[in-house]
Each structure stands twice: as C-alpha cells, then as structure tokens.
CSV table of C-alpha atoms in Angstrom, one decimal:
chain,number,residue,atom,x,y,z
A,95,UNK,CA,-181.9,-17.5,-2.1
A,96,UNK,CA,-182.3,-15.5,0.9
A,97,UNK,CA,-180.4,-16.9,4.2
A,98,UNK,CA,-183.5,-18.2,6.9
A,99,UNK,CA,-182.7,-16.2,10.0
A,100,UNK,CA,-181.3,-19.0,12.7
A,101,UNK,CA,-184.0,-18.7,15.8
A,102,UNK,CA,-182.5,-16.7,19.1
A,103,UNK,CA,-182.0,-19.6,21.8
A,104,UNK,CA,-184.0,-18.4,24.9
A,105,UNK,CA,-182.1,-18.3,28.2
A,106,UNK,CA,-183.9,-21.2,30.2
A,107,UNK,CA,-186.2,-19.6,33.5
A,108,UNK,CA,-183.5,-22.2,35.7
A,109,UNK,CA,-180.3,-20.7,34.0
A,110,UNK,CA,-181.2,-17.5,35.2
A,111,UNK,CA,-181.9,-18.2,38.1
A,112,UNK,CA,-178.7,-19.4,38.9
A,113,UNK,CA,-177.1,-17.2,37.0
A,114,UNK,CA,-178.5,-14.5,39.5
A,115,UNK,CA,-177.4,-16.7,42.6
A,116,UNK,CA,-173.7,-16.9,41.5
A,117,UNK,CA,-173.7,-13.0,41.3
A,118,UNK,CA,-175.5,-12.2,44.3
A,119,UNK,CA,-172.3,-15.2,45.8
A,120,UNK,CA,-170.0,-13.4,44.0
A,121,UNK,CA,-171.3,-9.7,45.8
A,122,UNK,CA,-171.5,-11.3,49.1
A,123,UNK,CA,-167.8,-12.5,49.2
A,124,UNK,CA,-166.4,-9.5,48.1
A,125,UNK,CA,-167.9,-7.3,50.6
A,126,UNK,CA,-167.2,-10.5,52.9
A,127,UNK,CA,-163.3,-10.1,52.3
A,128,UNK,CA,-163.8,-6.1,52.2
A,129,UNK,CA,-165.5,-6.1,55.8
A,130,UNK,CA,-163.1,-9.3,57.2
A,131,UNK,CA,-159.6,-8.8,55.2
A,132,UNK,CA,-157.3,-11.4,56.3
A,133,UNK,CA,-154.8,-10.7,58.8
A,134,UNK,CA,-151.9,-9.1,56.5
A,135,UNK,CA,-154.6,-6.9,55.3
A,136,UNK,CA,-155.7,-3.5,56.5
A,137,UNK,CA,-159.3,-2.1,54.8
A,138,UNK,CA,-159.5,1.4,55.3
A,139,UNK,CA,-162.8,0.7,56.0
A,140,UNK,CA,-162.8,-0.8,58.6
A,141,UNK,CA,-159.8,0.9,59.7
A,142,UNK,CA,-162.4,3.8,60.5
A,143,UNK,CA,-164.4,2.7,62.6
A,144,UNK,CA,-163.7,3.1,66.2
A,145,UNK,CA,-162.8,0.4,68.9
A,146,UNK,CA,-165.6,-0.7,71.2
A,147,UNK,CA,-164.7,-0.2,74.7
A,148,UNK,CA,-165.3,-3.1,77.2
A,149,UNK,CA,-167.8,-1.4,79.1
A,150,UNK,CA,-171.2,-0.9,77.8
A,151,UNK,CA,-171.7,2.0,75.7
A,152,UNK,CA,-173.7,5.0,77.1
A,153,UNK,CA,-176.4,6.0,75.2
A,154,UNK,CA,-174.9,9.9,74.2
A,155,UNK,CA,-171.4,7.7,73.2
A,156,UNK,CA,-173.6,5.1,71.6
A,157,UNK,CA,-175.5,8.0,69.5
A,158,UNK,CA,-172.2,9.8,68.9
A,159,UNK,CA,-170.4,6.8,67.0
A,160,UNK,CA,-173.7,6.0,64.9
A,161,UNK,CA,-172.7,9.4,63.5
A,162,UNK,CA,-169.3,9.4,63.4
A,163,UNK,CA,-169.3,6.0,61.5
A,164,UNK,CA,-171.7,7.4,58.9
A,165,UNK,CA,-169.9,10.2,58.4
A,166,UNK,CA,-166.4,8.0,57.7
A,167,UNK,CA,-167.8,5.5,55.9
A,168,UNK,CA,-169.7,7.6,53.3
A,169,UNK,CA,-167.7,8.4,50.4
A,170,UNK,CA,-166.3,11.7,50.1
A,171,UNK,CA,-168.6,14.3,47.3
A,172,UNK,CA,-165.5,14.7,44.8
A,173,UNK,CA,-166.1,18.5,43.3
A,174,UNK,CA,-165.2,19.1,39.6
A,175,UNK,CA,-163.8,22.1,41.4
A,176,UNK,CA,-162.3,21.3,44.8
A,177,UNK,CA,-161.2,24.4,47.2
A,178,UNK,CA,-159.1,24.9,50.2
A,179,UNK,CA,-160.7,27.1,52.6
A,180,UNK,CA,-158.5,28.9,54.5
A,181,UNK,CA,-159.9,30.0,57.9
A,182,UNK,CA,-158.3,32.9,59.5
A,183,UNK,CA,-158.6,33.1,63.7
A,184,UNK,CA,-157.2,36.6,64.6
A,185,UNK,CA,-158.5,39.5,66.9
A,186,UNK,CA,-158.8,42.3,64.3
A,187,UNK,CA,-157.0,43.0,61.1
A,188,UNK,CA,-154.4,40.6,59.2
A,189,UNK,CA,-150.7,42.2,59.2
A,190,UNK,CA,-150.2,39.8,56.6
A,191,UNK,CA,-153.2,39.9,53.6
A,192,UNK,CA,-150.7,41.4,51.1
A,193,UNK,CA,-148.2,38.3,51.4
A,194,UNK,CA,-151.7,35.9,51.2
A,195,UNK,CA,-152.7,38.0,48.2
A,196,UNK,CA,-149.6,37.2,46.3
A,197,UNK,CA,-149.6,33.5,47.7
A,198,UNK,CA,-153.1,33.1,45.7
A,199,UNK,CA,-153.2,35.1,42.9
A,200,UNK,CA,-153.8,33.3,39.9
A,201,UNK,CA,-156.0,30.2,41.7
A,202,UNK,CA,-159.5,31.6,41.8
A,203,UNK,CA,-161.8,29.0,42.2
A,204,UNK,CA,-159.4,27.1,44.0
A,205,UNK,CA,-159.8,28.2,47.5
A,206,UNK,CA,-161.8,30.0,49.5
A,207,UNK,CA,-161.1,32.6,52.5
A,208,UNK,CA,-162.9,33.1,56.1
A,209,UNK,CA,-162.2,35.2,58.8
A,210,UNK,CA,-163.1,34.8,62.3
A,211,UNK,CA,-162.3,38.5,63.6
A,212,UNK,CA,-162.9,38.5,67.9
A,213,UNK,CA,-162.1,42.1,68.7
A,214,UNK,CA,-162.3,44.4,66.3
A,215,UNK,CA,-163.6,44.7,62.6
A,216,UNK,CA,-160.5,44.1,60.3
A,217,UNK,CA,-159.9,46.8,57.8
A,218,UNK,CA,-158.4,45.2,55.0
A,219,UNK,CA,-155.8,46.0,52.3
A,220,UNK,CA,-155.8,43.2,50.1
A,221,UNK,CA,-159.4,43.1,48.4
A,222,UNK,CA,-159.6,39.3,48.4
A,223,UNK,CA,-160.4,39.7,52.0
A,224,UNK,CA,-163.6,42.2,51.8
A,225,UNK,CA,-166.7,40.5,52.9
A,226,UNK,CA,-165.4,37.9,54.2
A,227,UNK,CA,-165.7,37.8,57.5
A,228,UNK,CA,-168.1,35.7,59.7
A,229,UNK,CA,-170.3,35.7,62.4
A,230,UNK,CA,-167.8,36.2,65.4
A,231,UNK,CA,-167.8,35.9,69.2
A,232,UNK,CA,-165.4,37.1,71.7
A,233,UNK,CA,-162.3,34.5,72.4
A,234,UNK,CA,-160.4,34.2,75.5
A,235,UNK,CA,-156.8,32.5,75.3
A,236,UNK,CA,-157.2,29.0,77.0
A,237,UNK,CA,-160.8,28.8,77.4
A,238,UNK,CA,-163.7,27.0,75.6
A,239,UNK,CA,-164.6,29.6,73.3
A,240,UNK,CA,-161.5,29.1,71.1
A,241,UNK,CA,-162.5,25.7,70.5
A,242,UNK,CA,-165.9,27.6,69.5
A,243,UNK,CA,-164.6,30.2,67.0
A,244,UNK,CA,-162.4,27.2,65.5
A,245,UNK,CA,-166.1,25.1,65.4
A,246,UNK,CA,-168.1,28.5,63.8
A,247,UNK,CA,-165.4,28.7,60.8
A,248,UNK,CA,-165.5,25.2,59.9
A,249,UNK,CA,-169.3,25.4,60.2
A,250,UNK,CA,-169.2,28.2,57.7
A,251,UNK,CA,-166.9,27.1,55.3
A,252,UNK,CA,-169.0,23.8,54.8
A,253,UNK,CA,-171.6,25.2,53.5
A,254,UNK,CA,-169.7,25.5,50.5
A,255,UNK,CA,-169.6,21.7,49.0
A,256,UNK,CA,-166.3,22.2,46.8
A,257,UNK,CA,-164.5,23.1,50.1
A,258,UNK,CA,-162.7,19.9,50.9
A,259,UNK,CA,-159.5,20.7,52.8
A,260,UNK,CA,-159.7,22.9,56.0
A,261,UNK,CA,-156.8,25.2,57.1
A,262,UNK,CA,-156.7,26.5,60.5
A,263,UNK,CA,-154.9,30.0,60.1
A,264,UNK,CA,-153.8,32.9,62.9
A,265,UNK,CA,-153.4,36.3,62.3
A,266,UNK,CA,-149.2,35.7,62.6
A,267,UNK,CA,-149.5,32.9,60.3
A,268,UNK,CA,-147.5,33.1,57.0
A,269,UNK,CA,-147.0,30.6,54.0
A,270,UNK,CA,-144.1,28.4,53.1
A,271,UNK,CA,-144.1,27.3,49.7
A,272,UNK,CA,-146.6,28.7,46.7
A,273,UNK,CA,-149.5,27.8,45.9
A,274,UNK,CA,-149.6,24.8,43.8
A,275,UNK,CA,-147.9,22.9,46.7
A,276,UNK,CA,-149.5,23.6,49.3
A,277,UNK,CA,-152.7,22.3,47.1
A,278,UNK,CA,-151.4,19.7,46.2
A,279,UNK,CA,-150.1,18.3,49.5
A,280,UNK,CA,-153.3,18.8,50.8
A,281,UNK,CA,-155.7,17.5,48.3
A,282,UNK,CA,-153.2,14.3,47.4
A,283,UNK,CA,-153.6,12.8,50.6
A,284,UNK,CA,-156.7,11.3,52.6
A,285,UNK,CA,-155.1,12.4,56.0
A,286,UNK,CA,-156.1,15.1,58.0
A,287,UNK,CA,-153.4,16.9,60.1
A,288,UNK,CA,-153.9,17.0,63.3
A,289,UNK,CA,-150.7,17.4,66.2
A,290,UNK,CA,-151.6,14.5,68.8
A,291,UNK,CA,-149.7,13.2,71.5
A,292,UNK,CA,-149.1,11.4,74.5
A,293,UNK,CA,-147.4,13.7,77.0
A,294,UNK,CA,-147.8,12.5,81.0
A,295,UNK,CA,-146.4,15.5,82.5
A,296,UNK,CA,-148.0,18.7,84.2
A,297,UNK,CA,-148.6,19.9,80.5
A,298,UNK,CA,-150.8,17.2,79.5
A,299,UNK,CA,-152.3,14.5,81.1
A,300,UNK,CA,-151.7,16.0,84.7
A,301,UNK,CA,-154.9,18.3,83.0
A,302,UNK,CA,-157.0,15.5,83.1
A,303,UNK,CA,-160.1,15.3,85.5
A,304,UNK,CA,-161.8,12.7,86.4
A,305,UNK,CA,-164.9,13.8,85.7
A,306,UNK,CA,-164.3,13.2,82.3
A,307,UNK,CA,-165.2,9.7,82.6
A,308,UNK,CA,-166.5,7.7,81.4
A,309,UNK,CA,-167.1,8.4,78.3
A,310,UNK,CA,-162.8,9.8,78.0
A,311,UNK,CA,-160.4,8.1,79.9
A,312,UNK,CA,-156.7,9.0,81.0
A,313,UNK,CA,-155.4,6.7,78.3
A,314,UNK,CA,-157.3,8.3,75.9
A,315,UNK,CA,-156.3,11.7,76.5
A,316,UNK,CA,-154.0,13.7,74.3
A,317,UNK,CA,-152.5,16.6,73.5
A,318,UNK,CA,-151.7,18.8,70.9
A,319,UNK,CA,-151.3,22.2,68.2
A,320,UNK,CA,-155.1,23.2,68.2
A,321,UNK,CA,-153.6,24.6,64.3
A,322,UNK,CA,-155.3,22.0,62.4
A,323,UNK,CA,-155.8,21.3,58.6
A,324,UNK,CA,-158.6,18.8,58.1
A,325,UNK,CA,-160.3,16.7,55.7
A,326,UNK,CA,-163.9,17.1,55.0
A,327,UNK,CA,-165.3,14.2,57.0
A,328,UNK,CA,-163.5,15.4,59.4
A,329,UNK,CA,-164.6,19.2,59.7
A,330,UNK,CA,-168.1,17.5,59.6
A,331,UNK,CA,-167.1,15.4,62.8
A,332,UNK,CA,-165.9,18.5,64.5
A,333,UNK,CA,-169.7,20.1,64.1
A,334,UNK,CA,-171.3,17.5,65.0
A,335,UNK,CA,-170.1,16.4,68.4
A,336,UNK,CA,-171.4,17.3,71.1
A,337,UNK,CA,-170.6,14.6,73.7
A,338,UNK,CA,-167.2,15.2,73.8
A,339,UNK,CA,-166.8,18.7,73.3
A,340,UNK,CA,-169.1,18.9,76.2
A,341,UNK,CA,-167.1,16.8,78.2
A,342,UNK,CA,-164.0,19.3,77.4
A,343,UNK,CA,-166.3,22.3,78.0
A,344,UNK,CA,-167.0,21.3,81.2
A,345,UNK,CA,-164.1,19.6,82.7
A,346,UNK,CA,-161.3,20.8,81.0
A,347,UNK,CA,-160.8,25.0,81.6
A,348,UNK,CA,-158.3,27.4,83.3
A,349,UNK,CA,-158.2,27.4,87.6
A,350,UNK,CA,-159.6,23.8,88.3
A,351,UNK,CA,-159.4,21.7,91.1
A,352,UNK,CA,-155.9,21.3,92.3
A,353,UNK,CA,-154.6,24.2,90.9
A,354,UNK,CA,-154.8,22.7,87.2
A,355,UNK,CA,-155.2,24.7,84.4
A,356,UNK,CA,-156.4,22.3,81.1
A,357,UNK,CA,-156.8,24.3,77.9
A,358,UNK,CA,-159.4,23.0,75.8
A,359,UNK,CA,-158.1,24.2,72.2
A,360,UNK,CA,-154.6,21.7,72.7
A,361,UNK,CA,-157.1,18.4,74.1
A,362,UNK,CA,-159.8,18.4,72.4
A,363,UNK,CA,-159.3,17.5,68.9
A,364,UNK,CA,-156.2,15.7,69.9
A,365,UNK,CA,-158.4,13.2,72.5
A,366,UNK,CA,-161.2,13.3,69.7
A,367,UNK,CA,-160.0,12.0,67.2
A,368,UNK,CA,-157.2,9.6,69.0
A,369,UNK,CA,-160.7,8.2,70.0
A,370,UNK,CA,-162.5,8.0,67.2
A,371,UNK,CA,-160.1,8.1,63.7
A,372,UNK,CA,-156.3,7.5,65.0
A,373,UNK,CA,-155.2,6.2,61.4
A,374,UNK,CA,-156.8,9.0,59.8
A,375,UNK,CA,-154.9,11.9,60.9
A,376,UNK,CA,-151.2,12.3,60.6
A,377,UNK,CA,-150.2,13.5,64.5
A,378,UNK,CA,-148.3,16.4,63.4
A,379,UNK,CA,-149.7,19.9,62.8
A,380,UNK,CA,-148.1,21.3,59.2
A,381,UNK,CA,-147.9,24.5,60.8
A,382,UNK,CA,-144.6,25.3,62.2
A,383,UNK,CA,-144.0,26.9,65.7
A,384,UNK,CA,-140.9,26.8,67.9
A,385,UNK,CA,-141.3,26.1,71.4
A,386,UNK,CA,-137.2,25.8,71.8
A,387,UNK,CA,-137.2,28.7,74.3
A,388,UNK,CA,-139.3,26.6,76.7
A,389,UNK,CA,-141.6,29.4,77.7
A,390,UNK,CA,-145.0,29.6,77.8
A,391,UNK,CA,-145.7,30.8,74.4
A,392,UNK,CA,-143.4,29.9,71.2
A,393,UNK,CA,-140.9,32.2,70.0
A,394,UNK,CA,-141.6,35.0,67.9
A,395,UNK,CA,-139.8,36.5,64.5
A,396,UNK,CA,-138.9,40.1,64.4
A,397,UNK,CA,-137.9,41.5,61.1
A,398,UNK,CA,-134.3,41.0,61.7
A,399,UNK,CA,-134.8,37.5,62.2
A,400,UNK,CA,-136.7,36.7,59.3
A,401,UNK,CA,-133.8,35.8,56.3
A,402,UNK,CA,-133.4,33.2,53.4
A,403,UNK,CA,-131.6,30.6,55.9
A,404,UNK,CA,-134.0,30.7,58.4
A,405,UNK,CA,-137.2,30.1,56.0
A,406,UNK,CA,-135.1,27.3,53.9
A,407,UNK,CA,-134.2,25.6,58.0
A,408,UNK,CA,-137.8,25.3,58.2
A,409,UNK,CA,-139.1,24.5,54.7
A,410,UNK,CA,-136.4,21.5,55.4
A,411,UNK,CA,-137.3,19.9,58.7
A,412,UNK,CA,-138.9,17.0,57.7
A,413,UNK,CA,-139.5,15.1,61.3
A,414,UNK,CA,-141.7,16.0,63.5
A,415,UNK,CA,-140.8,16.2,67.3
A,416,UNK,CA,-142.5,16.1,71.0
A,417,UNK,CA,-141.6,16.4,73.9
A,418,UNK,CA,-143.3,15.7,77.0
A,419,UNK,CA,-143.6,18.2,79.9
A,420,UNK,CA,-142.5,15.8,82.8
A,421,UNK,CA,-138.7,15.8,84.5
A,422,UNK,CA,-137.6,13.1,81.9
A,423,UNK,CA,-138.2,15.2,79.1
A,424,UNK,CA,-138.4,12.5,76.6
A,425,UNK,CA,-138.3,13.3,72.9
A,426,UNK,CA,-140.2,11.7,70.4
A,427,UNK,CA,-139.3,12.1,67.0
A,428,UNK,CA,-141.1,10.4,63.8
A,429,UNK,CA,-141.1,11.3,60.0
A,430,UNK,CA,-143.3,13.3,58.1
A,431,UNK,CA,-144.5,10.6,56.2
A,432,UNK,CA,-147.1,12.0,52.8
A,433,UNK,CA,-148.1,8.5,51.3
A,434,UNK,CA,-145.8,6.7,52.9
A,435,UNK,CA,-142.8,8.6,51.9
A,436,UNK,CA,-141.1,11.2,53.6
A,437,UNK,CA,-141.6,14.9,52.8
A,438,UNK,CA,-141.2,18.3,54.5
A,439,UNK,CA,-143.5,18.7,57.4
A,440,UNK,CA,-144.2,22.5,57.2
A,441,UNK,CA,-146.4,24.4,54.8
A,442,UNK,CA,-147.1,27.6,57.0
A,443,UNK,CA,-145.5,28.9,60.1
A,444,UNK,CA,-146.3,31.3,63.4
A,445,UNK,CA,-145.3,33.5,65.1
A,446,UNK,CA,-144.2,36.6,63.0
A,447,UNK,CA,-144.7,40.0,64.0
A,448,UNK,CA,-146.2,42.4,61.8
A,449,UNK,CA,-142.8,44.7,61.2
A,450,UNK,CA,-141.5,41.4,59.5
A,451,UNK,CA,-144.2,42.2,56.4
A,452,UNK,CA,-141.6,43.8,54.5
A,453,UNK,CA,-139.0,41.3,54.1
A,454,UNK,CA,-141.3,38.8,54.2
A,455,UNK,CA,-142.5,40.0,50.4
A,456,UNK,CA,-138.8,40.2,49.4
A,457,UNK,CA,-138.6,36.7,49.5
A,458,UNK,CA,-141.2,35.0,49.2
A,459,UNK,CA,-140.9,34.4,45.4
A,460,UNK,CA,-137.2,32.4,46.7
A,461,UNK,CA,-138.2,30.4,49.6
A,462,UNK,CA,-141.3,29.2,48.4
A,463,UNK,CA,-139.9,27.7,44.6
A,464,UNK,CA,-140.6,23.9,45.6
C-alpha cells in the first residue's frame, strides 16, 4: 500500500503576524542597545559622532557635521585588493626613488604612488615613478597652500576605490621596515595617524585668533606633524570641509596681528579632527623627526650620520613624546599603542639629505627585517 502523504499544516494569518512583531522587537532592541550601550560600554558608533556644543549650531557647522557623520558612520568599501597610496610632497625630484623602489618591489597591486612636485618637473630614476605626478601648485613653507597640495593628493588618490590607507610623504622621507610591515600596520588597524596636541605656549595656542570663533574655540585648538597617514573616511573628511579649512585659511597664516605667525599645515588637521573624530586617530604621526636641537626646523642626517645603531634607536622608540613651547616645558609622553598593545611608533623618518642615498641602500635589507 502506498503511504497517504500527511497534509502540510498552514501557518495561521495571527501566528505570523506575531511572528513578524517579535522580530521587528527583536531589530529594534538591538539597534536600541547599539545606539544607547550601557555605561561600561563604548560603541564605536557612537563614539564617532561628534559632541554638540552648547551653543546653537551655525548653519555652515550644522551642514559640516551632517557630512562628517555620514561619512563616519557608513561602512568602509572593503577592496578584494586594498592599496596604500603613497603621496609624495616635494619641490622637484625624489633623492630617494631607488631606496622606494627596492622598499616595493614585489607588491604590485598593493600600493599606489603620487607625487605632488611644486617647483620643478622631477626627473626620475626609478620607473615606478614615471607618470605619476599630479596636478601641482606652487607651495610656500607655512602658508595655506601646503594644506592645499596635502588636500589635491588625497583628492587624487581617491579616486582610486582600492586606496584605503593614505601616507603623507616628503622628498627626505625614507622607510623603516619592509614592506609587509608597514602594510600590515596600516591596514590592521581602524586608526588614522595623526600628531595632535595640546601645547599653550608661543608655538601653539598663542597662534590662535579670535576670529576663529565661533565655530573653533581656544580649547579646541591643537597642534601637530602635518605628516599624516589616514584612513579612508578620513581622507574623504579632509576634501570635504570647507568650514574649517576656511577658518584656518583665513585666520591662521604667517605675520598676524600681534606679531603671531600660525602655520596652517601643524593646526589644521590637528584642531579638525580633535573636533570632529578624537578616538579615531592615534595623536602621534608614525613618521619620525627629531626636534632635540630645539631649532626651528628638526635635525637633519648627513651620510656620516646615517649607521645601523642609529636606524635600530629609531625603529625601537616605541613612546611617543610632546613637549610644549611655553617656559615650563612640560613633556608628555604616552605609548604607541596598535590595538591596544604597544608597538614601535615609527614606520618612516625625515630629514635625510640626499648624499645619505648610498648608505642608505647598504642597509636597508638589515634595519628593516621586522
């Protein structure tokens, strides 16, 4: 005898309607407790997005954070094949493209390379560096229109949607470890790093105007390294401001009132994103630069300087130190912290003269082995 099929029992019309209220319930709470953690709990969500000030919001600041919080909140485009771009800001041609050259060869398709040339057409030995050269402008040390070269490379290195990390370069800039972990250190953490600090003396917030206000106040402004290495929802912050990069344009330049001089490339990003993302960046540059001498620009590496011990010294620092401008001279110093444990700060370093090129390649295979 052939078994009788038993007859399919029918969901009832009232069963599935709860059914669908316990699960739009369920939705709700969840994005409930995602949006309102609990006090021992941080979401990173809402960790991004920005502090309202007492005052009422002007309509520019008000338009600004629409877009900033769009841009944080929206999950990164993950790339099958995700790139570094490198973005070189130097006057004419790079002493150093044979030392890059060796520091990428065998990563194709895993960065990409940009050069924003002010002076002078580079002529290039290395041919990973032909064409590719940007649109440039003319830069003047301490003015606005470093902040704008920085602004016209990250502008042409989005357009690329695998680029997700983006390096801030010079032309004395050289690297510090291979390849691998440098990528890796990048690409393995959601921070973007930024130097950003608070620094009351003649050097920092004695650049502050007034006429800033109120959109940036004195509290709010900071200073760093304008070397930067930035995540992509950061880079697309960067482009698309305009309130507060007009606030530095105007207000913050060489021979203002009072005999000030405020340079816009070591405020800017800092006060920014201080502002707008403080938990998002990591408040130290990981490009290395020694200020020691207390001058007005940071030492400098001739070829007899540059040895094994003093690459390891600064492949090894792994805190990261300010110290404020005023007679007190206080010095801060924090760890490099990568995920919450502590690595080496530095993956590039400035300022090496050219002459250094030689010994440079001599070692770069030893001081860069991880």
């Amino acid at each position: 005898m052939k078994a009788v099929p038993l007859p399919r029992q029918r969901t009832s019309p009232k069963r599935r309607v709860w059914i669908l209220v316990i699960a739009a319930f369920i939705a709700i709470a969840i994005a409930w407790a995602y949006l309102y953690p609990p006090p021992h709990y941080k979401s990173s969500m809402r960790d991004w997005l920005p502090a309202e000030p007492a005052r009422e919001l002007t309509d520019e600041e008000r338009a600004s954070r629409v877009v900033f919080r769009q841009i944080l909140t929206t999950p990164p485009v993950r790339s099958k094949s995700s790139k570094i771009a490198f973005m070189f800001l130097t006057p004419g041609t790079l002493p150093f493209e044979r030392l890059w050259e060796k520091f990428f060869e065998g990563h194709d398709g895993r960065y990409t390379i940009y050069v924003h040339a002010s002076r002078e057409k580079p002529e290039h030995v290395s041919p990973i560096f032909i064409g590719r050269e940007i649109h440039s402008e003319k830069v003047t040390w301490g003015k606005i229109s470093m902040v704008d070269a920085e602004r016209r490379l990250l502008a042409n290195a989005l357009q690329d949607i695998d680029n997700q990390h983006f390096v801030l370069l010079s032309d004395s800039c050289v690297p510090l470890h291979n390849f691998d972990y440098v990528y890796d250190y990048l690409m393995g953490t959601n921070l973007s790093f930024i130097d950003c600090f608070y620094d009351p003396g003649p050097h920092g917030n004695f650049r502050y105007s007034q006429n800033m206000l109120p959109e940036v106040t004195e509290a709010d402004f900071r200073k760093g390294s304008q070397w930067f290495s930035v995540k992509r929802q950061h880079a697309l912050m960067i482009v698309a401001d305009s309130l507060y990069y007009t606030k530095l344009k105007l207000h913050c330049r060489p021979g203002m009132e009072d005999g000030r001089n405020c340079y816009a490339d070591e405020h800017y990003l800092p006060t920014l994103f201080h502002m707008m993302d403080p938990d998002g960046i990591a408040n130290w540059s990981v490009t290395h630069v020694d200020w020691s001498e207390g001058k007005w620009h940071p030492k400098a590496y001739r070829a007899n300087d540059v040895t094994f011990e003093l690459l390891k010294n600064i492949t090894s620092i792994d805190m990261s130190y300010h110290v404020t401008s005023d007679s007190k001279k206080v010095v801060t110093e924090n760890p490099c912290l990568w995920n919450g444990a502590k690595r080496p700060c530095y993956l590039f370093a400035r300022k090496f003269y050219p002459e250094s090129i030689n010994n440079l390649m001599t070692l770069f295979s030893n001081y860069t082995l991880i």
